[in-house]
Structure formats: C-alpha cells, structure tokens
Coordinates of C-alpha atoms in Angstrom, one line a residue:
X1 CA 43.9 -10.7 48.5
X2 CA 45.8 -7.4 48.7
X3 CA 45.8 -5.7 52.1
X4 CA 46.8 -2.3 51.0
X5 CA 44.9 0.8 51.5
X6 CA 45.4 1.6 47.8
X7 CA 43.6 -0.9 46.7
X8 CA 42.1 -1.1 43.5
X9 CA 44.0 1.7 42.2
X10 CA 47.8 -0.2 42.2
X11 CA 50.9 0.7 39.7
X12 CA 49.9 -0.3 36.0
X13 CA 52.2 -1.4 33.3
X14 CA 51.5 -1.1 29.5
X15 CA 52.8 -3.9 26.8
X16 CA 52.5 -2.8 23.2
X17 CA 51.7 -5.3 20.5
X18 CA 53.7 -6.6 17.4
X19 CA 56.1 -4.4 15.5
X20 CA 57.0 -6.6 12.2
X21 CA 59.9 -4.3 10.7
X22 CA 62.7 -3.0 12.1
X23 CA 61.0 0.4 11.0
X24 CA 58.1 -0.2 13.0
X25 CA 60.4 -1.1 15.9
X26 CA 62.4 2.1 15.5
X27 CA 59.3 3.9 15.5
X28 CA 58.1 1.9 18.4
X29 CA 60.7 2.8 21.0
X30 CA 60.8 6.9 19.5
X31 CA 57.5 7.2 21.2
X32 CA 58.1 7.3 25.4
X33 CA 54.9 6.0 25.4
X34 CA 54.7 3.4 23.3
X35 CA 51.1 4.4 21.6
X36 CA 49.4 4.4 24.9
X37 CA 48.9 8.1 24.9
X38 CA 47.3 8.3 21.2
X39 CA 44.1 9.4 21.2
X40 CA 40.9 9.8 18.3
X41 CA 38.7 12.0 17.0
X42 CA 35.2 11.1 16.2
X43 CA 32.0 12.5 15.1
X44 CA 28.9 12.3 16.7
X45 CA 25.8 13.9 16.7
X46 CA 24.1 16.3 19.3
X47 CA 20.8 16.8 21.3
X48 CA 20.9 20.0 18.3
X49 CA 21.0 17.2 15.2
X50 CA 24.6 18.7 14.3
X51 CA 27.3 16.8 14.1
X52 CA 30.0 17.4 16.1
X53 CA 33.8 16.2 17.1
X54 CA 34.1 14.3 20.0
X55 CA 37.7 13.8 21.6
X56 CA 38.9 10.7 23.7
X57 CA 42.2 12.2 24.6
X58 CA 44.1 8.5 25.1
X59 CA 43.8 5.8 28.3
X60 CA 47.1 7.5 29.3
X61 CA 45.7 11.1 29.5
X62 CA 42.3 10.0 30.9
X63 CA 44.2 7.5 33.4
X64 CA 45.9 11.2 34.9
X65 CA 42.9 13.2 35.2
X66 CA 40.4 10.9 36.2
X67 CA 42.3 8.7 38.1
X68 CA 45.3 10.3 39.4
X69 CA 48.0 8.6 38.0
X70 CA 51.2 9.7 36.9
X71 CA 54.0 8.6 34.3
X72 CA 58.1 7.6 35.8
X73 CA 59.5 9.6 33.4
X74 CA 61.8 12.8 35.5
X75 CA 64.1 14.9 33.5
X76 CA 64.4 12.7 31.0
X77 CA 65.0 9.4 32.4
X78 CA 62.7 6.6 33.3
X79 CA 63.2 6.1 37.3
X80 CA 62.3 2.2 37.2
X81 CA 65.3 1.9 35.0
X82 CA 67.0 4.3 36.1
X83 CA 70.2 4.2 39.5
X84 CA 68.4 7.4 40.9
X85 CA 68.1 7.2 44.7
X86 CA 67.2 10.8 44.7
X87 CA 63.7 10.1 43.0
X88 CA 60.9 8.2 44.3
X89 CA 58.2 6.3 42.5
X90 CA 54.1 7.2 43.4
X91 CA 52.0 4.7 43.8
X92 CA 49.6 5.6 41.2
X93 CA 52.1 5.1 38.3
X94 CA 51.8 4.3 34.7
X95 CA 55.0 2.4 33.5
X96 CA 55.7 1.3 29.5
X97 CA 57.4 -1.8 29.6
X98 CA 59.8 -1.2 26.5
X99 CA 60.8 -5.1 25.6
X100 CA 61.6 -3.2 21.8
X101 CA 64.2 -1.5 22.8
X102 CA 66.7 -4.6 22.7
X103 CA 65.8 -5.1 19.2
X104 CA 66.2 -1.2 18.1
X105 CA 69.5 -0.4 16.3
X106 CA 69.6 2.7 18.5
X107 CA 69.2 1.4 21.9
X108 CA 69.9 -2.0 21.4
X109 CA 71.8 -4.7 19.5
X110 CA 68.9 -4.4 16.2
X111 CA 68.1 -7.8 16.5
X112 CA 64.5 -9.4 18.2
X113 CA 65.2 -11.5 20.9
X114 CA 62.5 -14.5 21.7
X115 CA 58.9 -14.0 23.2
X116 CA 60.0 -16.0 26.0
X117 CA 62.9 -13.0 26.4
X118 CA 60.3 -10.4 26.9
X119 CA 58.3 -12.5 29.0
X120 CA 61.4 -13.1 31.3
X121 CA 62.0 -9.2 31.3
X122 CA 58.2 -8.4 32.3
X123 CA 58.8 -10.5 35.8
X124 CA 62.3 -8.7 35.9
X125 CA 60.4 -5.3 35.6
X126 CA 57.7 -6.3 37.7
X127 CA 59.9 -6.9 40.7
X128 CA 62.4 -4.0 39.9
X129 CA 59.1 -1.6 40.3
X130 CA 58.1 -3.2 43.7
X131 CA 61.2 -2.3 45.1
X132 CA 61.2 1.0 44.1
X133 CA 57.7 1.6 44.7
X134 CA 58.4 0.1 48.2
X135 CA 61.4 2.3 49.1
X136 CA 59.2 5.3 48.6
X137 CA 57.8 5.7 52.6
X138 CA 54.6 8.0 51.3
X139 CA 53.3 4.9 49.5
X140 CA 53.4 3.2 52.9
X141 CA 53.9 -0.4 50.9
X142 CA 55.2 -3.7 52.2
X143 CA 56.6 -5.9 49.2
X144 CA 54.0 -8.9 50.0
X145 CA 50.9 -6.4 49.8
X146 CA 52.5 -4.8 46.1
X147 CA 50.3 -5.5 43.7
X148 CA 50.4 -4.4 40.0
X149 CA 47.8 -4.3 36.9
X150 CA 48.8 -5.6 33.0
X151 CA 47.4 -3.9 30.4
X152 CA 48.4 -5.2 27.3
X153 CA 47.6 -5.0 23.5
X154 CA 47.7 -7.6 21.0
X155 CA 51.4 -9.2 21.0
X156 CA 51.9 -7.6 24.5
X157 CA 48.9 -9.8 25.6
X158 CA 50.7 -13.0 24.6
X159 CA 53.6 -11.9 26.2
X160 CA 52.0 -11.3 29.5
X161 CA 49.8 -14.6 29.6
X162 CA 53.3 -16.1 28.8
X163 CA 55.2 -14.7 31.5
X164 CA 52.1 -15.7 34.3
X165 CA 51.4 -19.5 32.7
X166 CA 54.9 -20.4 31.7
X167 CA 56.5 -21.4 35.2
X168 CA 60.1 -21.5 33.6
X169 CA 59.7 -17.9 32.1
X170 CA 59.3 -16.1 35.8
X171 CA 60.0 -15.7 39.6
X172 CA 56.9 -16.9 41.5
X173 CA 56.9 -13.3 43.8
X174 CA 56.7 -11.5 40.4
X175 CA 53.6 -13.5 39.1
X176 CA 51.9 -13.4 42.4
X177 CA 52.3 -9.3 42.2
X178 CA 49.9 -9.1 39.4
X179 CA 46.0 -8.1 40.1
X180 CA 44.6 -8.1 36.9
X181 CA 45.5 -8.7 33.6
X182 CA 43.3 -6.5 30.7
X183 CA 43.9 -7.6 26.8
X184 CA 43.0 -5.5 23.9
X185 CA 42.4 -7.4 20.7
X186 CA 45.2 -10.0 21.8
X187 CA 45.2 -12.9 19.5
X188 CA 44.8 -15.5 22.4
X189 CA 44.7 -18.6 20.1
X190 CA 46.3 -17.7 17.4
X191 CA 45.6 -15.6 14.0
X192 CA 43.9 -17.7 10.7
X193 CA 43.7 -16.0 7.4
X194 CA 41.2 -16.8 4.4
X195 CA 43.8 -18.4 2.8
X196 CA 45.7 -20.5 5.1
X197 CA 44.7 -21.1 8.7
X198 CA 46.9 -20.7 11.7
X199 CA 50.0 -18.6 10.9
X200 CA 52.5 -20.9 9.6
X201 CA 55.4 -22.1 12.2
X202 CA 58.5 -21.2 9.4
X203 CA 57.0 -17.8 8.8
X204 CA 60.2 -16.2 10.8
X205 CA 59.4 -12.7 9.1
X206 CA 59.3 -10.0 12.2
X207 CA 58.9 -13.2 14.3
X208 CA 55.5 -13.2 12.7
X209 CA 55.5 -17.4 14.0
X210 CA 54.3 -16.0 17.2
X211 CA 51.3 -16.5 16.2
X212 CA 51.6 -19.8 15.2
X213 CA 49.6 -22.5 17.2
X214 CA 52.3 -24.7 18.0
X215 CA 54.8 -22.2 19.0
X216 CA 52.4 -20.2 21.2
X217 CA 51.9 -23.5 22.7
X218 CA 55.6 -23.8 23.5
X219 CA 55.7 -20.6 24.9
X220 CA 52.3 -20.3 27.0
X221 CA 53.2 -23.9 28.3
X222 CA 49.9 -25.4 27.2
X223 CA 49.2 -28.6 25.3
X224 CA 50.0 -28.4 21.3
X225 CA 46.4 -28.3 20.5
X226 CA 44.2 -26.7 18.0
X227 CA 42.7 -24.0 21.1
X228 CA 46.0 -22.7 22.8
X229 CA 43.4 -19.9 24.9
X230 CA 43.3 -21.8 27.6
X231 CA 44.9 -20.2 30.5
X232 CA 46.6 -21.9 34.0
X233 CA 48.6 -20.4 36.8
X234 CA 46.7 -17.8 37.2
X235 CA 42.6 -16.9 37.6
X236 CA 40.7 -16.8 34.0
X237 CA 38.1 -14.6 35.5
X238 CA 41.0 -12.2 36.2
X239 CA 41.8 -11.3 32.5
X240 CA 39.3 -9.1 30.6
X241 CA 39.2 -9.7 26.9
X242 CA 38.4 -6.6 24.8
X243 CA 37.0 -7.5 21.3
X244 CA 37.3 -5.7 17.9
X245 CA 34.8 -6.3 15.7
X246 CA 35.5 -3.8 12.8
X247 CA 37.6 -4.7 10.2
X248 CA 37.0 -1.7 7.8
X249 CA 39.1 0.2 10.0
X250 CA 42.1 -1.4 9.8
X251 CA 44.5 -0.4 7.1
X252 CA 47.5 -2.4 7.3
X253 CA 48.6 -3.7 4.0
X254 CA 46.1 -1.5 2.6
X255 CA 43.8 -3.8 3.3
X256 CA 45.3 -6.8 2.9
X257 CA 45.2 -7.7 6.3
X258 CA 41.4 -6.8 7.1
X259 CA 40.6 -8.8 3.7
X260 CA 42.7 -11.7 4.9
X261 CA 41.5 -11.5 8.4
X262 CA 37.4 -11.4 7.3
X263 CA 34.4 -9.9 8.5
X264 CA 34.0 -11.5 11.8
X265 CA 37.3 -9.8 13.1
X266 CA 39.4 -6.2 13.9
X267 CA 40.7 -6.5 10.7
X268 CA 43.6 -8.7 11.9
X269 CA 42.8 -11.2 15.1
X270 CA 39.2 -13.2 14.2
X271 CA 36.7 -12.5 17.1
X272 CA 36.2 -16.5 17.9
X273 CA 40.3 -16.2 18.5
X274 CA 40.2 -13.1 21.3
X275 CA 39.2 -14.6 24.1
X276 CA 40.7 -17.0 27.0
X277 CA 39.3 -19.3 29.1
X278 CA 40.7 -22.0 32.1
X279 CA 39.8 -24.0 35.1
X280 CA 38.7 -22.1 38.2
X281 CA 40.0 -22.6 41.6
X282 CA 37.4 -25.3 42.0
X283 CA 38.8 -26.9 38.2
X284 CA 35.7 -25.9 36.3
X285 CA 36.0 -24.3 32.9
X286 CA 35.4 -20.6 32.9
X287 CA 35.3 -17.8 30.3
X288 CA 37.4 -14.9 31.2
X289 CA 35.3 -11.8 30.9
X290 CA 35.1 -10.0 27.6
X291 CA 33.2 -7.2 25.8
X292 CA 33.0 -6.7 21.8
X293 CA 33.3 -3.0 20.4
X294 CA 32.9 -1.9 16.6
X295 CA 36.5 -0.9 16.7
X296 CA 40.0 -2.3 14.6
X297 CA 42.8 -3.8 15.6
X298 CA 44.8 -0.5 15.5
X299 CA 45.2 2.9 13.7
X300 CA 43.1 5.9 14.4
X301 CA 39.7 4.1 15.0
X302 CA 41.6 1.3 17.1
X303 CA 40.6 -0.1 20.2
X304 CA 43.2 0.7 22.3
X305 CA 42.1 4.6 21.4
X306 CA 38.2 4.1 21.9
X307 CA 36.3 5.5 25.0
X308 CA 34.7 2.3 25.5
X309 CA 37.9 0.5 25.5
X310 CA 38.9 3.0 28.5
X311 CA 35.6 2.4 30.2
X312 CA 35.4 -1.2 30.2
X313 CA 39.8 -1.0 30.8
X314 CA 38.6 1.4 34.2
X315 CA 35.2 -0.3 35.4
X316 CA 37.5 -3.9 35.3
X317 CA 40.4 -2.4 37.5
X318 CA 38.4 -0.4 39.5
X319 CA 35.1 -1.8 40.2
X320 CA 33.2 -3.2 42.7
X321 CA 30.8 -5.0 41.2
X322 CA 30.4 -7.9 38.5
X323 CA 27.3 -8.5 37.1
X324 CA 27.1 -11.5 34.4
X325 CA 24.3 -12.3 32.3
X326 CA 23.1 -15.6 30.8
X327 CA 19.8 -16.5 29.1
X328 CA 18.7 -20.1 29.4
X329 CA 16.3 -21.1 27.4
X330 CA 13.3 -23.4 27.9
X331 CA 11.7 -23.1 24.7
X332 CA 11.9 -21.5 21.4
X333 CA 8.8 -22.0 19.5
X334 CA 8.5 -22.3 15.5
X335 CA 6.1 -20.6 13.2
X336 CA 2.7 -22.6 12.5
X337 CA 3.8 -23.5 9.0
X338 CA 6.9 -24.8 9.7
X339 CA 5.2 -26.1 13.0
X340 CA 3.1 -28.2 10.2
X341 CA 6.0 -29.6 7.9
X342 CA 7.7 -30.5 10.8
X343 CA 4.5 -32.8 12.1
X344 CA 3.9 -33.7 8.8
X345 CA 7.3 -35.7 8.7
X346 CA 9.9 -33.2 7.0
X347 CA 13.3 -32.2 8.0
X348 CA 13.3 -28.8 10.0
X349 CA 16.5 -27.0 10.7
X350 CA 17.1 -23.7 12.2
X351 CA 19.5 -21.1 13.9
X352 CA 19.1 -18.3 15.9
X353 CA 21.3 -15.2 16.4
X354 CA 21.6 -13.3 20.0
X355 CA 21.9 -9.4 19.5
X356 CA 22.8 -7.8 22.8
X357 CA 24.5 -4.7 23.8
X358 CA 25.0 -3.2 27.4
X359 CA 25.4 0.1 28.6
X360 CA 26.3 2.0 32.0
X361 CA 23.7 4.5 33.4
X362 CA 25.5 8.4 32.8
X363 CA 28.0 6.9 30.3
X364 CA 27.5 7.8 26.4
X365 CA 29.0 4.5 25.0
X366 CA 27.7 0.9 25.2
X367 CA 30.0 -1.1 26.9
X368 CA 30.0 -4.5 24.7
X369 CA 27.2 -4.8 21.3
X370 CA 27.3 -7.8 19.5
X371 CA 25.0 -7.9 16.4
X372 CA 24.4 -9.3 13.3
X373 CA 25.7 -6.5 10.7
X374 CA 28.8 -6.7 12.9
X375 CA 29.0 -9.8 12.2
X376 CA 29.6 -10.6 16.2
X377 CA 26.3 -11.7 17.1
X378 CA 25.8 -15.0 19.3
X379 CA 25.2 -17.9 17.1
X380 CA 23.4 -20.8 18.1
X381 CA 21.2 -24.2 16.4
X382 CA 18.6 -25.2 17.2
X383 CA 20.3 -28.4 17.9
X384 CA 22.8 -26.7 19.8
X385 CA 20.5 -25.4 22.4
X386 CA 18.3 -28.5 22.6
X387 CA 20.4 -31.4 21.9
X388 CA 18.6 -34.9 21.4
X389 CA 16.8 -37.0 18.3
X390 CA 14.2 -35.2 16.3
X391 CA 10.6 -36.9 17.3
X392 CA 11.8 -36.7 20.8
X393 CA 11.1 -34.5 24.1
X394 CA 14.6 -32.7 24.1
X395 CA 15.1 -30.7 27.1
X396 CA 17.8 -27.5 27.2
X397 CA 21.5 -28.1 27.5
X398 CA 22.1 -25.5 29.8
X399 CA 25.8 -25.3 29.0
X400 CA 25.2 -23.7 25.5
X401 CA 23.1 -20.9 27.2
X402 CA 24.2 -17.7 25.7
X403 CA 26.4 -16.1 27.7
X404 CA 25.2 -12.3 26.7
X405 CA 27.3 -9.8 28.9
X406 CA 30.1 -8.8 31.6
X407 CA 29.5 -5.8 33.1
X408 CA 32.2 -4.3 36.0
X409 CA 30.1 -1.3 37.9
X410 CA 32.0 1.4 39.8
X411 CA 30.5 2.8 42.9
X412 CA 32.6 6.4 42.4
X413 CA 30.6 6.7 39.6
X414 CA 27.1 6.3 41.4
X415 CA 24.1 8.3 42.3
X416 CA 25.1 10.2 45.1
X417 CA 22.3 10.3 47.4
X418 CA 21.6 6.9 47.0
X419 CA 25.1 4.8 46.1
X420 CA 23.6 2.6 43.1
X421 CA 24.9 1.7 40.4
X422 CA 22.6 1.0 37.1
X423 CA 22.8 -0.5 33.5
X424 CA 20.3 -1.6 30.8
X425 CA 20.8 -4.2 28.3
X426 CA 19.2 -4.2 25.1
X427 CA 18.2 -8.2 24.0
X428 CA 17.1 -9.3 20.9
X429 CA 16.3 -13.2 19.6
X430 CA 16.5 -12.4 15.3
X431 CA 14.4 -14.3 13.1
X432 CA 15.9 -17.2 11.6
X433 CA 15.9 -18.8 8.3
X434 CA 13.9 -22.0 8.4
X435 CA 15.2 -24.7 5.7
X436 CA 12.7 -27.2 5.3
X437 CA 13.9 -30.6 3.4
X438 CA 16.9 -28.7 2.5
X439 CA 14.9 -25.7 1.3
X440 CA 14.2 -22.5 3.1
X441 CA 11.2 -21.5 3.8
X442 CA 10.4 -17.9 2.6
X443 CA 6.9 -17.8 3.6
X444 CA 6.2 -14.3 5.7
X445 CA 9.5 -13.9 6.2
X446 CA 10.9 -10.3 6.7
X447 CA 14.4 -9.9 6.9
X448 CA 15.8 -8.0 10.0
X449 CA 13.1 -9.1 12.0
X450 CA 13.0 -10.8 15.9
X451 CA 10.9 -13.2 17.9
X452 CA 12.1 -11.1 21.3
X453 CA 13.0 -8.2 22.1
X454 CA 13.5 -6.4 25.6
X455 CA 15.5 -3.2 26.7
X456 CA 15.8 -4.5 30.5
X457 CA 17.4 -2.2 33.3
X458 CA 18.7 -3.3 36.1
X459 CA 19.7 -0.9 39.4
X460 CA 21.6 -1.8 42.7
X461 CA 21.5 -0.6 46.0
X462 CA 24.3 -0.7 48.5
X463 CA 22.5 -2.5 51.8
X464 CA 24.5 -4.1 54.2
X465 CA 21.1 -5.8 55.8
X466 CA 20.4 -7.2 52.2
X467 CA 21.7 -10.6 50.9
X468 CA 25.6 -10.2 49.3
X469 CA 25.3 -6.6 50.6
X470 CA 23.2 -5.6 47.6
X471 CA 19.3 -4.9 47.2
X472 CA 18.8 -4.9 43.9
X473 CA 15.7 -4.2 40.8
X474 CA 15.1 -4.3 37.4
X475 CA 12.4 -3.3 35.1
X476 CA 11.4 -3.5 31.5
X477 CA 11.9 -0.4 29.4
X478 CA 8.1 -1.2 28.0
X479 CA 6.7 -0.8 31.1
X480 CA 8.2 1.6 33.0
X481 CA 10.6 3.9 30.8
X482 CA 14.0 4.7 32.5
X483 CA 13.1 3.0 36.0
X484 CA 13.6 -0.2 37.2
X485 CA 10.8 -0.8 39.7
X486 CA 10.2 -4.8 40.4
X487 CA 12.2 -5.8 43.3
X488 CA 14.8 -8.9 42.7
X489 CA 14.4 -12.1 44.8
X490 CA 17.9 -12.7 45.1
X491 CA 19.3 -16.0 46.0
X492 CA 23.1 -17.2 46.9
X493 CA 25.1 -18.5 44.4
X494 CA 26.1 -22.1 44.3
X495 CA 28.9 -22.9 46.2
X496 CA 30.8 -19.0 46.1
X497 CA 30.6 -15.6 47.2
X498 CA 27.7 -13.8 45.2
X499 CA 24.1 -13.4 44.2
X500 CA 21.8 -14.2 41.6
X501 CA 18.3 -13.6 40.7
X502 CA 16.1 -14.2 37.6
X503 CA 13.8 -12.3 35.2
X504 CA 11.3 -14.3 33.5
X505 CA 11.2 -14.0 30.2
X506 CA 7.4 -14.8 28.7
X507 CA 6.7 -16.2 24.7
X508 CA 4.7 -13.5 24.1
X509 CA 4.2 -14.3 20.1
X510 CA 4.4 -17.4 17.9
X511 CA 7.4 -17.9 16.9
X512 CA 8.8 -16.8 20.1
X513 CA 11.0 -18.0 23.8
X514 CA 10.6 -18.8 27.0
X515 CA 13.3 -18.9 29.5
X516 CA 15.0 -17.0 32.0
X517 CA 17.5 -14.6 32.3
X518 CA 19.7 -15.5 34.7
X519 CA 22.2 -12.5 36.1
X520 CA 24.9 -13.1 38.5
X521 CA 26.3 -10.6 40.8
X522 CA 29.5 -10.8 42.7
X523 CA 31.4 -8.8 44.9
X524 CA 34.8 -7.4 42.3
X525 CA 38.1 -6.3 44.1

C-alpha cells in the first residue's frame, strides 16, 4: 500500500474509447482533452415546481475545483511528452493518454496500430509520468511510493485491463504504479447485437474485432471462452464498473446502434456485458464493484458527462469507506391461491425482480438505480434462489443472493461536528407473474405492484474504541423519517479487515420475504 502523504489524491490518467473512422480519429486528437472536459445540460425541477437547467460542467472541470487538480498542458505543449527540464509536473495532475494520435494523418502515420500497441504505450506513459512527477522536489515523491489512477471509457477500458492482465504487454514497475482502475460503460466481455452475437472476429472495419470474444481473449490474456470479464494480475475489487442503462440516448447510426444493442443496455455495450469479476488474493471469485445509471453510452446525455458518473468516479478514488449490500433470503412466500394449486399437485413457477437504488446523504443524484422500466433490475427464479426438487424442503443458496449495491463514502464530505457519513437505499421485491401448469395466473394481480418495500438509512460514526473503527446505525424510513436510530451489532468479517452487521427483514404480508440484509463495511484506501 502507498506510503505517500498524498494519498488518495495521486496523478490520474484519462483513456478515451473507440473512434471507428479516421474522421472520428481526426476529431479525436483536435480536442486536447480527448472529451474528458465535455459537459451536459439538464433539466430538473425545483423546490418552486419550475423547471430549471442544471449544469455538470465535465469530470475534468469538477476534478480542478473540487479536487485541486490540474491539466500538463504549458504554453502549448504537453510536459509528460514534452524534453522541458524547465517545467515541473504537480502531483495533482490530470494527463490524456493520446494512443490516437499514431493513427491521425496529422500527427501520425494515419494508420491504427493494434490494441496491444496502446496497451504497451499506457505502461510507457505511466513510467514516463513517474519520473517526471518524481523530479519535481515539491511533490516530495520516491518512485516506489508513485501511484497513479486509470480512468477509462469504453475502448480505453479494454485497453487498460489489457495492459494490467497481459504480462507480455508491460513492465511490472508500471503495473504496480496503478491504484485504481474506474471504467465507464467499457464492454468488458464483449458487445452482442440482436442480430448476431459477439462482434464478429473478420469485422476489421475501425478495428471494430476488438470487441470480438476471441480476440479480446488474445489480448487480455484470458482463456478463449464465452465470459472474457474475468480479470488477473491485478485486484477485481480495485476496478469500479459504471453502468449505462439508457439506450434512447444514444444516437449513433441514428439509432441503429441503440436498436441493435436492446433495451437492457447504453445503447451500445448490454448491461450483463459491463462488468468484471476475478479471484481475490485468497482465489475466491469476486465481482468488481459497479453502479447502474439511466445514462447512454456517449453523446450529450452520456455517462462519462453525468454528475453521478463524477460522484461514484470521486467517492471510489477518494473514499474511505466501502459499504456493500446483499440480501439473503430465507423465504419468499406465495399467494394463498397459488399456495393451493401448488398443494393441490400443479406446476408452479415464478421470478422475482430486485428494484434498488442508493443515494449519498447531501448529494442530489442516486448513486446506482436498477429497476424494472430500465430494464436493469435484479433478476432472479424462484429456483434460482432456492435450488432443489419441487415436494422438497429446499433451503437458500446463498451464492445467488442479490448483490443490491456498492457504495464508496467520503469522510471530506461529512457532517462536520460529528464526522459520519450516511446513505439510504430504497429496496423493493416486485410482484411476480405466477404461471401455473404453463398458464399464468391473473387472479388479483396488479401490475407494478411489490411484496417488500423499505427506504432503509444507514449512518456511520468515526470511533476508534468501536469495532473496525466505526459505530454505526440504521433505521427504517417508516419509522423514524430521515434518522437512523437502532444501533448496529457489528461483527468482524470472516477472515479480512472489515465489519458487518444485519437488518432483519420481517414477511410482513402474504406473499411476502424473510431474510436479512446483510451490509459489509470495509476500510477503502
């Protein structure tokens, strides 16, 4: 773990995503930024009822004035790249890694080299920026405590993982540099279309067969296999995965793309295709931590140009603490009718959909939301959840729990007098449609409607007497609006650095659930 004083705040380097045409790419390297500084305007409506604009300015903008960083860019030159001993690089930099420039007819040769090129040239950066950073004696830095963050959209997410996994594409000191790695709406296992799945390998069009199962699995060094998300060499829980999960929004093609792609995606990258996973340090399977936003792959809604994508980008690099929550479930109860058929010898069948959506106390955007007309809800049957032969007792298989949330909380952003950090969560188990012999069963049903639902807040107190140096409570929005006020029996985690405790969650109608949430808190540098 780094030593520096800096720490978390550490150099960050942008990759941009996929430019197809060599129009694109020209356009590409015109902009110094790379599309890192473009913001959005969007409406919203006031405490007053009007509706009015609200401006995210860009992560690059908000990056500077929140967070005190700076661009390398000094009478017109870029002084990573650049032979200037006379200029020194801050600490707090933001640097555009600008692998298009090879492939522009004005600054390079105007043909695309390779994936495994840029990959190469991100270590070569990488290293190239520790020295400079180094030389500069305000930063006070030794090369073995450098550390540097990737943030990376679509393409430029493949790219990275490629460059960290891929021992033949990098210099081990350049790999062990990186912190963090943060991905907005990469394509981590590939792209499928309505019409065909899996981009086709001879689709060599603007190297479009980067996307392409097999050749991704060339180039991220993983097995040729159907899920090429799987991620070694480096930690899984150590790449955030933002999510798109509005397609309407995305224009490319005019709308090609977003009809190609379908509903459940950002209009380009399907949402069951965004996310990585990989053995821990101990060699379990983890997921990396993600959130889903209602945002498109690119464009003027995109997600790269969202306030939530900045929040969640921020709270990951920055935070100090990781709360996870996960909802096992002990029983999920049917209604008396079907109860009836099903005792009466008939076929029952049934799935449930998970709505959740998180948000930060004092922030005006929900930080992940996964529901139904987003089509991004959490999906699960009941034989799923409670595997086993139908007649017998079939007890939960607790590795299907829903996994509802990742939430990163930043103590600079906490009440003052008292240092804690809050968030509420907003839960809901929706109705499903029973099919009895093959038929569903209509009988009072009401479409849109849930067997649970909780709006649960959970607060946490900085207390180095208290167990994982955190005292922490929660409460039910039902019961005590805006407060949480029951006190958490924490408990160590199993075999790592962290807490968890349990809220109990009570069938309170029939159909309904019983379970626990489970939330897991651990210390995040």
């Amino acid at each position: 773990m780094p030593t520096s004083a800096q720490h978390p705040y550490h150099p960050i380097i942008y990759v941009r995503g996929f430019a197809g045409t060599q129009g694109e790419i020209e356009e590409t390297v015109a902009d110094p930024y790379m599309g890192f500084n473009i913001g959005s305007t969007k409406a919203r409506m006031a405490w007053t009822g009007d509706v009015k604009r609200y401006f995210f300015e860009s992560p690059l903008v908000r990056l500077m004035s929140d967070h005190e960083y700076g661009d390398v860019f000094v009478d017109g030159e870029d002084l990573v790249t650049a032979d200037r001993p006379d200029c020194v690089i801050p600490y707090r930099s933001i640097i555009i890694y600008r692998y298009y420039d090879e492939a522009s007819k004005d600054f390079g040769t105007g043909e695309t080299p390779p994936i495994e090129h840029f990959a190469k040239g991100l270590g070569t950066l990488i290293l190239r920026l520790r020295d400079k950073v180094c030389a500069n004696p305000k930063n006070a830095m030794t090369p073995e405590d450098f550390r540097v963050h990737l943030v990376a959209h679509s393409m430029g997410g493949l790219i990275c993982r490629a460059f960290l996994q891929n021992t033949a594409l990098r210099s081990e000191e350049a790999r062990h540099a990186v912190d963090k790695l943060f991905t907005y709406a990469t394509p981590h296992n590939g792209i499928d279309m309505r019409i065909v799945r899996n981009v086709p390998g001879w689709l060599s069009f603007g190297d479009a067969n980067n996307f392409n199962r097999e050749r991704m699995a060339a180039y991220l060094a993983v097995p040729p296999v159907d899920d090429v998300s799987v991620v070694f060499n480096f930690p899984p829980e150590r790449i955030f995965n933002l999510v798109g999960t509005n397609p309407r929004d995305y224009t490319v093609a005019g709308g090609l793309s977003a009809w190609g792609a379908g509903d459940a995606s950002d209009g380009l990258v399907r949402i069951e295709n965004a996310t990585t996973h990989g053995p821990d340090a101990k060699g379990n399977d983890v997921s990396s931590p993600r959130a889903f936003v209602n945002r498109s792959h690119s464009g003027h809604y995109g997600i790269v140009n969202s306030e939530e994508g900045f929040q969640n980008l921020t709270r990951f690099l920055f935070g100090a603490l990781r709360v996870d929550g996960i909802l096992d479930i002990d029983d999920i109860t049917l209604p008396i009718e079907v109860q009836k058929e099903l005792q009466a010898g008939k076929a029952v069948h049934s799935s449930y959909q998970f709505e959740v959506a998180a948000s930060i106390r004092g922030c005006q955007w929900q930080m992940t939301r996964r529901e139904v007309r987003e089509h991004s809800a959490i999906f699960r049957t009941y034989e799923e959840l409670f595997p086993g032969a139908a007649g017998t007792v079939r007890p939960p298989d607790r590795t299907r729990s829903p996994r509802l949330f990742s939430v990163f909380l930043d103590p600079n952003k906490s009440v003052k007098a008292s240092g804690s950090v809050s968030f509420a969560f907003d839960l809901k188990v929706l109705v499903p449609d029973y099919e009895v012999d093959g038929l569903l069963f209509m009988k009072r049903h009401y479409e849109g409607g849930y067997i649970m639902r909780e709006l649960i807040l959970v607060e946490a107190f900085p207390d180095k007497s208290a167990l994982g140096g955190w005292r922490i409570k929660y409460g039910f929005q039902d019961d005590n609006p805006g407060k949480p006020g029951i006190s958490a029996e924490t408990r160590e985690l199993d075999g790592e650095e962290g807490i968890a405790f349990d809220i109990p969650i009570a069938q309170r109608t029939r159909p309904g659930v019983k379970g626990t949430l489970r939330l897991e808190a651990r210390t995040w540098s």
